[in-house]
C-alpha cells in the first residue's frame, strides 16, 4: 500500500489516521450517550420509579453496545458509563474530542481523575478550564496530564482529594518469603517517605566504583539491607576486593543526605491559600502536605536568576540557573517523556560554542531545558530532530519528516506566576544490537554447558541418596518384623543372625556418597 510513499508521507498518514480515530471515538460516544438517553426514557415511561427495575436503561444500552461491538458485558458497561459521564459532565471536552483536537486516552484520564467531583458548578468550571487547554496536551505524557487535571480539581473542589487520603491510609510494608533464599518486599508509603527511601537507595547504589559487577537493580536490592543497618554499600569488583577494601562502615547518625524539591505558591507556604504544590519526581500534592513539609525545610524564593556576562559564557550553569530551569520544566521536555527533571541533563537549545563562547549558545534560562539522557543523545547525534526555544520556555520540535510538536514548561502550567547531574555533554554510544544478541546467546550457551554436568551429577546423587534411605527403611522394617515373629515362636534360628544387628540410621550425613559402581560383573 505504501511501497512508493516517502517517510514524511507515512508519518502524515499515521497522524491523520490518529486524528480521525479521535473523531470516530467522539462520534461513537455521542451515539452511545444518545442511545442511553432514549433507553432510559423508555424505562422511565414504563415505571416512573425505575431505580429498582430488573433491566434498567443502562443495562439495556450496555447489551446493545456489547452486541454491536462484540464486547464482554463489563467492557460494554464501562464504555456506556464513560459516554454518559462525558456527555453529561464534560460536554465541552466532548466537543474537543469530536473535533479530533485531543485523544481518547487524555479524555479517559479526565474522567478518572474527576469522578469524585459532584457539584454542578464545579463541573462546569472544570469543563471550561480543561476544554480550553486539552488541545495543547497532544505531546504530553500520561503523568503530566494527571498532574494538570489533579491541580485543577484540587483548586476548585478540595473534597475531591478523598481518594488520595484513603490511599495514604492504606500504607503498609511487607516482607514476603518466596523461596530460593529470596523474599519480596511490598508496600505503600506516603509520597514524602517514598521519595526519601528512593533517593537514599539510589545514592547507596551509585556509591560503588564503575567496575562493580552487579547490575543497577542488584545494587539497589543490596542497598536496602545496607540502609537498614546504617552501612555503606561495599564494592564487589576484583580490584577493590584484592586491595582489601575495608568493610562497610556505620554511618554515624548522618545517613545519606537527601534533597527533596517542592514547588508551592507563596500563599500556600504562608498558610493563607490552598493552591496545590508539586513534589519533584512525584506529582501534585495538596496544600496541607506542603505546609507539613515546610516545617522542616529550607525555603527559597524561586525567581528568574540574573546571569552575568561572565556566567553566561560558561558551559556549566550556576546553581541558581540550574535550580530555576529544573523547577520550570519539571520533566524532560521531549514530546511524551515524563522523566523527572532532577534525573535529566540540562541541554543548550542553541549549542554552546566551546571554541568561542562569546559567539552564542549562552548558558541562560531562555537557552536551557531539561532533557533525559536518551533524548539528549537523540537531539545531539540525530540531525533529523531540531528544536527552537521561545521566550516563555515553550519548545517547538521538528521531526525528521518535518512535523512539528510543542511542549510547554510543566512548572508554568501549574504555577502561571513563574515565568540528576548538572549540564553534561552526552557522549556518542554506538551499539551493534545483532552482535550484542550473539554474545548474549553465546554466554547463555556457555553457562548451560558448564551447568549441565553439575546438574546431572547432583540429580544422580539425590537419586542415590533417596534410594539408600528407602533401602535402610525397608531393612529396618523387615528386621523388626522378623524379631516380632521369633518372639512369638520363641525359637532362635541360626540362619537369621542379621536380625540381631542394630537398626541403620534412616538419615544420611551431608557428605555421603554412593559406593562406586563395578566396571565388571562379580562373576
PDB file of N, CA, C and O in Angstrom, residues 89-90 93 102-117 122-123 125-127 129-137 140-158 160-161 163 276-278 283-285 410 413-414:
ATOM      1  N   UNK A  89     -21.279  15.504  31.990  1.00  0.00           N
ATOM      2  CA  UNK A  89     -20.404  16.264  32.876  1.00  0.00           C
ATOM      3  C   UNK A  89     -19.422  17.162  32.120  1.00  0.00           C
ATOM      4  O   UNK A  89     -19.075  18.238  32.606  1.00  0.00           O
ATOM      5  N   UNK A  90     -18.979  16.733  30.946  1.00  0.00           N
ATOM      6  CA  UNK A  90     -17.959  17.487  30.215  1.00  0.00           C
ATOM      7  C   UNK A  90     -18.342  17.619  28.739  1.00  0.00           C
ATOM      8  O   UNK A  90     -17.665  17.079  27.860  1.00  0.00           O
ATOM      9  N   UNK A  93     -15.486  19.291  26.625  1.00  0.00           N
ATOM     10  CA  UNK A  93     -14.378  18.369  26.352  1.00  0.00           C
ATOM     11  C   UNK A  93     -14.777  17.366  25.270  1.00  0.00           C
ATOM     12  O   UNK A  93     -13.978  17.006  24.407  1.00  0.00           O
ATOM     13  N   UNK A 102      -8.071  16.319  20.545  1.00  0.00           N
ATOM     14  CA  UNK A 102      -7.478  15.557  21.637  1.00  0.00           C
ATOM     15  C   UNK A 102      -7.751  14.085  21.374  1.00  0.00           C
ATOM     16  O   UNK A 102      -8.413  13.731  20.380  1.00  0.00           O
ATOM     17  N   UNK A 103      -7.243  13.231  22.235  1.00  0.00           N
ATOM     18  CA  UNK A 103      -7.415  11.791  22.016  1.00  0.00           C
ATOM     19  C   UNK A 103      -8.174  11.165  23.179  1.00  0.00           C
ATOM     20  O   UNK A 103      -8.360  11.777  24.238  1.00  0.00           O
ATOM     21  N   UNK A 104      -8.617   9.934  22.970  1.00  0.00           N
ATOM     22  CA  UNK A 104      -9.438   9.247  23.955  1.00  0.00           C
ATOM     23  C   UNK A 104      -8.652   8.940  25.218  1.00  0.00           C
ATOM     24  O   UNK A 104      -9.201   8.939  26.315  1.00  0.00           O
ATOM     25  N   UNK A 105      -7.356   8.715  25.118  1.00  0.00           N
ATOM     26  CA  UNK A 105      -6.547   8.438  26.296  1.00  0.00           C
ATOM     27  C   UNK A 105      -6.589   9.618  27.264  1.00  0.00           C
ATOM     28  O   UNK A 105      -6.761   9.456  28.470  1.00  0.00           O
ATOM     29  N   UNK A 106      -6.448  10.839  26.742  1.00  0.00           N
ATOM     30  CA  UNK A 106      -6.482  12.029  27.593  1.00  0.00           C
ATOM     31  C   UNK A 106      -7.863  12.211  28.213  1.00  0.00           C
ATOM     32  O   UNK A 106      -7.996  12.567  29.393  1.00  0.00           O
ATOM     33  N   UNK A 107      -8.912  11.971  27.446  1.00  0.00           N
ATOM     34  CA  UNK A 107     -10.273  12.117  27.972  1.00  0.00           C
ATOM     35  C   UNK A 107     -10.526  11.095  29.078  1.00  0.00           C
ATOM     36  O   UNK A 107     -11.188  11.398  30.079  1.00  0.00           O
ATOM     37  N   UNK A 108     -10.017   9.887  28.918  1.00  0.00           N
ATOM     38  CA  UNK A 108     -10.174   8.882  29.974  1.00  0.00           C
ATOM     39  C   UNK A 108      -9.520   9.339  31.275  1.00  0.00           C
ATOM     40  O   UNK A 108     -10.061   9.113  32.363  1.00  0.00           O
ATOM     41  N   UNK A 109      -8.360   9.979  31.172  1.00  0.00           N
ATOM     42  CA  UNK A 109      -7.692  10.488  32.366  1.00  0.00           C
ATOM     43  C   UNK A 109      -8.555  11.542  33.046  1.00  0.00           C
ATOM     44  O   UNK A 109      -8.704  11.563  34.275  1.00  0.00           O
ATOM     45  N   UNK A 110      -9.150  12.433  32.251  1.00  0.00           N
ATOM     46  CA  UNK A 110     -10.011  13.477  32.812  1.00  0.00           C
ATOM     47  C   UNK A 110     -11.192  12.844  33.542  1.00  0.00           C
ATOM     48  O   UNK A 110     -11.548  13.243  34.666  1.00  0.00           O
ATOM     49  N   UNK A 111     -11.823  11.854  32.935  1.00  0.00           N
ATOM     50  CA  UNK A 111     -12.975  11.207  33.568  1.00  0.00           C
ATOM     51  C   UNK A 111     -12.569  10.500  34.859  1.00  0.00           C
ATOM     52  O   UNK A 111     -13.297  10.551  35.859  1.00  0.00           O
ATOM     53  N   UNK A 112     -11.424   9.853  34.844  1.00  0.00           N
ATOM     54  CA  UNK A 112     -10.986   9.109  36.019  1.00  0.00           C
ATOM     55  C   UNK A 112     -10.617  10.034  37.159  1.00  0.00           C
ATOM     56  O   UNK A 112     -10.984   9.798  38.319  1.00  0.00           O
ATOM     57  N   UNK A 113      -9.890  11.112  36.860  1.00  0.00           N
ATOM     58  CA  UNK A 113      -9.395  11.985  37.920  1.00  0.00           C
ATOM     59  C   UNK A 113     -10.468  12.935  38.460  1.00  0.00           C
ATOM     60  O   UNK A 113     -10.233  13.612  39.462  1.00  0.00           O
ATOM     61  N   UNK A 114     -11.611  12.995  37.796  1.00  0.00           N
ATOM     62  CA  UNK A 114     -12.669  13.902  38.250  1.00  0.00           C
ATOM     63  C   UNK A 114     -13.917  13.159  38.700  1.00  0.00           C
ATOM     64  O   UNK A 114     -14.969  13.779  38.884  1.00  0.00           O
ATOM     65  N   UNK A 115     -13.829  11.863  38.912  1.00  0.00           N
ATOM     66  CA  UNK A 115     -15.034  11.101  39.224  1.00  0.00           C
ATOM     67  C   UNK A 115     -15.593  11.433  40.604  1.00  0.00           C
ATOM     68  O   UNK A 115     -16.769  11.157  40.887  1.00  0.00           O
ATOM     69  N   UNK A 116     -14.806  12.053  41.503  1.00  0.00           N
ATOM     70  CA  UNK A 116     -15.297  12.400  42.835  1.00  0.00           C
ATOM     71  C   UNK A 116     -15.931  13.778  42.878  1.00  0.00           C
ATOM     72  O   UNK A 116     -16.463  14.177  43.915  1.00  0.00           O
ATOM     73  N   UNK A 117     -15.868  14.531  41.802  1.00  0.00           N
ATOM     74  CA  UNK A 117     -16.471  15.865  41.770  1.00  0.00           C
ATOM     75  C   UNK A 117     -17.966  15.699  41.509  1.00  0.00           C
ATOM     76  O   UNK A 117     -18.366  15.052  40.532  1.00  0.00           O
ATOM     77  N   UNK A 122     -18.927  23.306  39.934  1.00  0.00           N
ATOM     78  CA  UNK A 122     -17.514  22.923  39.822  1.00  0.00           C
ATOM     79  C   UNK A 122     -17.274  22.151  38.535  1.00  0.00           C
ATOM     80  O   UNK A 122     -16.267  22.352  37.848  1.00  0.00           O
ATOM     81  N   UNK A 123     -18.203  21.260  38.188  1.00  0.00           N
ATOM     82  CA  UNK A 123     -18.068  20.515  36.936  1.00  0.00           C
ATOM     83  C   UNK A 123     -18.071  21.457  35.740  1.00  0.00           C
ATOM     84  O   UNK A 123     -17.292  21.277  34.789  1.00  0.00           O
ATOM     85  N   UNK A 125     -17.113  24.599  35.712  1.00  0.00           N
ATOM     86  CA  UNK A 125     -15.837  25.313  35.698  1.00  0.00           C
ATOM     87  C   UNK A 125     -14.707  24.418  35.202  1.00  0.00           C
ATOM     88  O   UNK A 125     -13.848  24.847  34.412  1.00  0.00           O
ATOM     89  N   UNK A 126     -14.696  23.166  35.651  1.00  0.00           N
ATOM     90  CA  UNK A 126     -13.685  22.226  35.176  1.00  0.00           C
ATOM     91  C   UNK A 126     -13.818  21.982  33.679  1.00  0.00           C
ATOM     92  O   UNK A 126     -12.813  21.902  32.954  1.00  0.00           O
ATOM     93  N   UNK A 127     -15.056  21.846  33.201  1.00  0.00           N
ATOM     94  CA  UNK A 127     -15.286  21.615  31.777  1.00  0.00           C
ATOM     95  C   UNK A 127     -14.721  22.769  30.954  1.00  0.00           C
ATOM     96  O   UNK A 127     -14.049  22.558  29.931  1.00  0.00           O
ATOM     97  N   UNK A 129     -12.370  24.986  31.884  1.00  0.00           N
ATOM     98  CA  UNK A 129     -10.914  25.097  32.017  1.00  0.00           C
ATOM     99  C   UNK A 129     -10.194  24.003  31.247  1.00  0.00           C
ATOM    100  O   UNK A 129      -9.233  24.258  30.523  1.00  0.00           O
ATOM    101  N   UNK A 130     -10.650  22.768  31.386  1.00  0.00           N
ATOM    102  CA  UNK A 130      -9.963  21.657  30.725  1.00  0.00           C
ATOM    103  C   UNK A 130     -10.164  21.677  29.222  1.00  0.00           C
ATOM    104  O   UNK A 130      -9.244  21.355  28.456  1.00  0.00           O
ATOM    105  N   UNK A 131     -11.353  22.048  28.758  1.00  0.00           N
ATOM    106  CA  UNK A 131     -11.590  22.073  27.309  1.00  0.00           C
ATOM    107  C   UNK A 131     -10.760  23.146  26.626  1.00  0.00           C
ATOM    108  O   UNK A 131     -10.372  22.989  25.462  1.00  0.00           O
ATOM    109  N   UNK A 132     -10.447  24.228  27.330  1.00  0.00           N
ATOM    110  CA  UNK A 132      -9.635  25.287  26.730  1.00  0.00           C
ATOM    111  C   UNK A 132      -8.163  24.907  26.653  1.00  0.00           C
ATOM    112  O   UNK A 132      -7.418  25.468  25.840  1.00  0.00           O
ATOM    113  N   UNK A 133      -7.726  23.979  27.484  1.00  0.00           N
ATOM    114  CA  UNK A 133      -6.317  23.609  27.470  1.00  0.00           C
ATOM    115  C   UNK A 133      -6.012  22.235  26.934  1.00  0.00           C
ATOM    116  O   UNK A 133      -4.854  21.923  26.640  1.00  0.00           O
ATOM    117  N   UNK A 134      -7.046  21.380  26.779  1.00  0.00           N
ATOM    118  CA  UNK A 134      -6.772  19.995  26.409  1.00  0.00           C
ATOM    119  C   UNK A 134      -6.180  19.871  25.016  1.00  0.00           C
ATOM    120  O   UNK A 134      -5.432  18.923  24.728  1.00  0.00           O
ATOM    121  N   UNK A 135      -6.464  20.816  24.143  1.00  0.00           N
ATOM    122  CA  UNK A 135      -5.912  20.742  22.788  1.00  0.00           C
ATOM    123  C   UNK A 135      -4.404  20.928  22.777  1.00  0.00           C
ATOM    124  O   UNK A 135      -3.735  20.519  21.815  1.00  0.00           O
ATOM    125  N   UNK A 136      -3.834  21.546  23.821  1.00  0.00           N
ATOM    126  CA  UNK A 136      -2.392  21.773  23.880  1.00  0.00           C
ATOM    127  C   UNK A 136      -1.650  20.587  24.496  1.00  0.00           C
ATOM    128  O   UNK A 136      -0.436  20.633  24.644  1.00  0.00           O
ATOM    129  N   UNK A 137      -2.375  19.544  24.887  1.00  0.00           N
ATOM    130  CA  UNK A 137      -1.740  18.429  25.584  1.00  0.00           C
ATOM    131  C   UNK A 137      -1.354  17.287  24.639  1.00  0.00           C
ATOM    132  O   UNK A 137      -1.115  16.173  25.087  1.00  0.00           O
ATOM    133  N   UNK A 140       1.911  15.645  25.559  1.00  0.00           N
ATOM    134  CA  UNK A 140       2.120  15.434  26.987  1.00  0.00           C
ATOM    135  C   UNK A 140       2.085  13.951  27.332  1.00  0.00           C
ATOM    136  O   UNK A 140       1.361  13.160  26.717  1.00  0.00           O
ATOM    137  N   UNK A 141       2.872  13.591  28.351  1.00  0.00           N
ATOM    138  CA  UNK A 141       2.827  12.219  28.858  1.00  0.00           C
ATOM    139  C   UNK A 141       1.611  12.044  29.762  1.00  0.00           C
ATOM    140  O   UNK A 141       0.980  13.009  30.197  1.00  0.00           O
ATOM    141  N   UNK A 142       1.294  10.806  30.067  1.00  0.00           N
ATOM    142  CA  UNK A 142       0.150  10.498  30.927  1.00  0.00           C
ATOM    143  C   UNK A 142       0.337  11.106  32.318  1.00  0.00           C
ATOM    144  O   UNK A 142      -0.609  11.636  32.906  1.00  0.00           O
ATOM    145  N   UNK A 143       1.564  11.051  32.840  1.00  0.00           N
ATOM    146  CA  UNK A 143       1.811  11.578  34.170  1.00  0.00           C
ATOM    147  C   UNK A 143       1.581  13.080  34.209  1.00  0.00           C
ATOM    148  O   UNK A 143       1.033  13.614  35.180  1.00  0.00           O
ATOM    149  N   UNK A 144       1.988  13.771  33.170  1.00  0.00           N
ATOM    150  CA  UNK A 144       1.821  15.220  33.169  1.00  0.00           C
ATOM    151  C   UNK A 144       0.346  15.605  33.058  1.00  0.00           C
ATOM    152  O   UNK A 144      -0.112  16.562  33.694  1.00  0.00           O
ATOM    153  N   UNK A 145      -0.429  14.873  32.279  1.00  0.00           N
ATOM    154  CA  UNK A 145      -1.867  15.136  32.201  1.00  0.00           C
ATOM    155  C   UNK A 145      -2.510  14.890  33.566  1.00  0.00           C
ATOM    156  O   UNK A 145      -3.372  15.666  34.022  1.00  0.00           O
ATOM    157  N   UNK A 146      -2.089  13.802  34.243  1.00  0.00           N
ATOM    158  CA  UNK A 146      -2.610  13.529  35.587  1.00  0.00           C
ATOM    159  C   UNK A 146      -2.349  14.702  36.529  1.00  0.00           C
ATOM    160  O   UNK A 146      -3.236  15.136  37.282  1.00  0.00           O
ATOM    161  N   UNK A 147      -1.125  15.225  36.492  1.00  0.00           N
ATOM    162  CA  UNK A 147      -0.777  16.321  37.393  1.00  0.00           C
ATOM    163  C   UNK A 147      -1.608  17.559  37.106  1.00  0.00           C
ATOM    164  O   UNK A 147      -2.069  18.243  38.027  1.00  0.00           O
ATOM    165  N   UNK A 148      -1.820  17.881  35.832  1.00  0.00           N
ATOM    166  CA  UNK A 148      -2.570  19.082  35.478  1.00  0.00           C
ATOM    167  C   UNK A 148      -4.034  18.956  35.888  1.00  0.00           C
ATOM    168  O   UNK A 148      -4.626  19.885  36.442  1.00  0.00           O
ATOM    169  N   UNK A 149      -4.650  17.799  35.615  1.00  0.00           N
ATOM    170  CA  UNK A 149      -6.048  17.608  35.998  1.00  0.00           C
ATOM    171  C   UNK A 149      -6.192  17.615  37.510  1.00  0.00           C
ATOM    172  O   UNK A 149      -7.121  18.214  38.065  1.00  0.00           O
ATOM    173  N   UNK A 150      -5.245  16.956  38.214  1.00  0.00           N
ATOM    174  CA  UNK A 150      -5.309  16.948  39.681  1.00  0.00           C
ATOM    175  C   UNK A 150      -5.209  18.354  40.247  1.00  0.00           C
ATOM    176  O   UNK A 150      -5.902  18.702  41.212  1.00  0.00           O
ATOM    177  N   UNK A 151      -4.336  19.168  39.668  1.00  0.00           N
ATOM    178  CA  UNK A 151      -4.188  20.541  40.160  1.00  0.00           C
ATOM    179  C   UNK A 151      -5.485  21.328  39.974  1.00  0.00           C
ATOM    180  O   UNK A 151      -5.910  22.086  40.860  1.00  0.00           O
ATOM    181  N   UNK A 152      -6.143  21.152  38.820  1.00  0.00           N
ATOM    182  CA  UNK A 152      -7.401  21.864  38.578  1.00  0.00           C
ATOM    183  C   UNK A 152      -8.495  21.391  39.535  1.00  0.00           C
ATOM    184  O   UNK A 152      -9.271  22.202  40.066  1.00  0.00           O
ATOM    185  N   UNK A 153      -8.565  20.087  39.784  1.00  0.00           N
ATOM    186  CA  UNK A 153      -9.599  19.559  40.684  1.00  0.00           C
ATOM    187  C   UNK A 153      -9.370  20.052  42.102  1.00  0.00           C
ATOM    188  O   UNK A 153     -10.307  20.486  42.795  1.00  0.00           O
ATOM    189  N   UNK A 154      -8.133  19.990  42.570  1.00  0.00           N
ATOM    190  CA  UNK A 154      -7.864  20.415  43.944  1.00  0.00           C
ATOM    191  C   UNK A 154      -8.096  21.909  44.134  1.00  0.00           C
ATOM    192  O   UNK A 154      -8.447  22.351  45.219  1.00  0.00           O
ATOM    193  N   UNK A 155      -7.875  22.695  43.083  1.00  0.00           N
ATOM    194  CA  UNK A 155      -8.095  24.134  43.207  1.00  0.00           C
ATOM    195  C   UNK A 155      -9.574  24.479  43.298  1.00  0.00           C
ATOM    196  O   UNK A 155      -9.953  25.450  43.960  1.00  0.00           O
ATOM    197  N   UNK A 156     -10.441  23.694  42.649  1.00  0.00           N
ATOM    198  CA  UNK A 156     -11.864  24.016  42.607  1.00  0.00           C
ATOM    199  C   UNK A 156     -12.696  23.227  43.615  1.00  0.00           C
ATOM    200  O   UNK A 156     -13.747  23.690  44.042  1.00  0.00           O
ATOM    201  N   UNK A 157     -12.253  22.027  43.966  1.00  0.00           N
ATOM    202  CA  UNK A 157     -13.046  21.177  44.856  1.00  0.00           C
ATOM    203  C   UNK A 157     -12.115  20.389  45.769  1.00  0.00           C
ATOM    204  O   UNK A 157     -11.728  19.257  45.458  1.00  0.00           O
ATOM    205  N   UNK A 158     -11.715  20.950  46.924  1.00  0.00           N
ATOM    206  CA  UNK A 158     -10.802  20.232  47.829  1.00  0.00           C
ATOM    207  C   UNK A 158     -11.357  18.904  48.319  1.00  0.00           C
ATOM    208  O   UNK A 158     -10.583  18.005  48.648  1.00  0.00           O
ATOM    209  N   UNK A 160     -12.530  16.600  46.705  1.00  0.00           N
ATOM    210  CA  UNK A 160     -12.264  15.527  45.749  1.00  0.00           C
ATOM    211  C   UNK A 160     -10.942  14.838  45.998  1.00  0.00           C
ATOM    212  O   UNK A 160     -10.576  13.946  45.236  1.00  0.00           O
ATOM    213  N   UNK A 161     -10.209  15.203  47.049  1.00  0.00           N
ATOM    214  CA  UNK A 161      -8.945  14.537  47.357  1.00  0.00           C
ATOM    215  C   UNK A 161      -9.162  13.308  48.235  1.00  0.00           C
ATOM    216  O   UNK A 161      -8.212  12.737  48.742  1.00  0.00           O
ATOM    217  N   UNK A 163      -9.823  10.311  47.536  1.00  0.00           N
ATOM    218  CA  UNK A 163      -9.156   9.107  47.035  1.00  0.00           C
ATOM    219  C   UNK A 163      -7.701   9.073  47.472  1.00  0.00           C
ATOM    220  O   UNK A 163      -7.197   8.045  47.892  1.00  0.00           O
ATOM    221  N   UNK A 276      -2.478  23.933  45.329  1.00  0.00           N
ATOM    222  CA  UNK A 276      -1.654  22.722  45.440  1.00  0.00           C
ATOM    223  C   UNK A 276      -0.193  23.004  45.118  1.00  0.00           C
ATOM    224  O   UNK A 276       0.143  23.942  44.395  1.00  0.00           O
ATOM    225  N   UNK A 277       0.689  22.179  45.677  1.00  0.00           N
ATOM    226  CA  UNK A 277       2.106  22.250  45.376  1.00  0.00           C
ATOM    227  C   UNK A 277       2.521  21.101  44.494  1.00  0.00           C
ATOM    228  O   UNK A 277       1.705  20.288  44.056  1.00  0.00           O
ATOM    229  N   UNK A 278       3.825  21.038  44.213  1.00  0.00           N
ATOM    230  CA  UNK A 278       4.355  19.984  43.350  1.00  0.00           C
ATOM    231  C   UNK A 278       5.612  19.418  43.997  1.00  0.00           C
ATOM    232  O   UNK A 278       6.558  20.151  44.304  1.00  0.00           O
ATOM    233  N   UNK A 283       4.679  14.369  41.904  1.00  0.00           N
ATOM    234  CA  UNK A 283       3.495  14.947  41.282  1.00  0.00           C
ATOM    235  C   UNK A 283       2.863  15.993  42.180  1.00  0.00           C
ATOM    236  O   UNK A 283       3.482  16.523  43.107  1.00  0.00           O
ATOM    237  N   UNK A 284       1.603  16.278  41.913  1.00  0.00           N
ATOM    238  CA  UNK A 284       0.875  17.323  42.637  1.00  0.00           C
ATOM    239  C   UNK A 284       0.531  16.828  44.043  1.00  0.00           C
ATOM    240  O   UNK A 284       0.101  15.692  44.233  1.00  0.00           O
ATOM    241  N   UNK A 285       0.747  17.699  45.025  1.00  0.00           N
ATOM    242  CA  UNK A 285       0.377  17.413  46.405  1.00  0.00           C
ATOM    243  C   UNK A 285      -0.473  18.577  46.919  1.00  0.00           C
ATOM    244  O   UNK A 285      -0.341  19.705  46.443  1.00  0.00           O
ATOM    245  N   UNK A 410       6.269  22.470  32.384  1.00  0.00           N
ATOM    246  CA  UNK A 410       5.277  21.978  33.335  1.00  0.00           C
ATOM    247  C   UNK A 410       5.084  22.897  34.517  1.00  0.00           C
ATOM    248  O   UNK A 410       3.968  23.041  35.027  1.00  0.00           O
ATOM    249  N   UNK A 413       2.730  25.725  33.645  1.00  0.00           N
ATOM    250  CA  UNK A 413       1.348  25.265  33.522  1.00  0.00           C
ATOM    251  C   UNK A 413       0.684  25.160  34.901  1.00  0.00           C
ATOM    252  O   UNK A 413      -0.483  25.493  35.070  1.00  0.00           O
ATOM    253  N   UNK A 414       1.449  24.696  35.909  1.00  0.00           N
ATOM    254  CA  UNK A 414       0.881  24.534  37.246  1.00  0.00           C
ATOM    255  C   UNK A 414       0.924  25.828  38.047  1.00  0.00           C
ATOM    256  O   UNK A 414       0.045  26.073  38.871  1.00  0.00           O
TER     257      UNK A 414
END
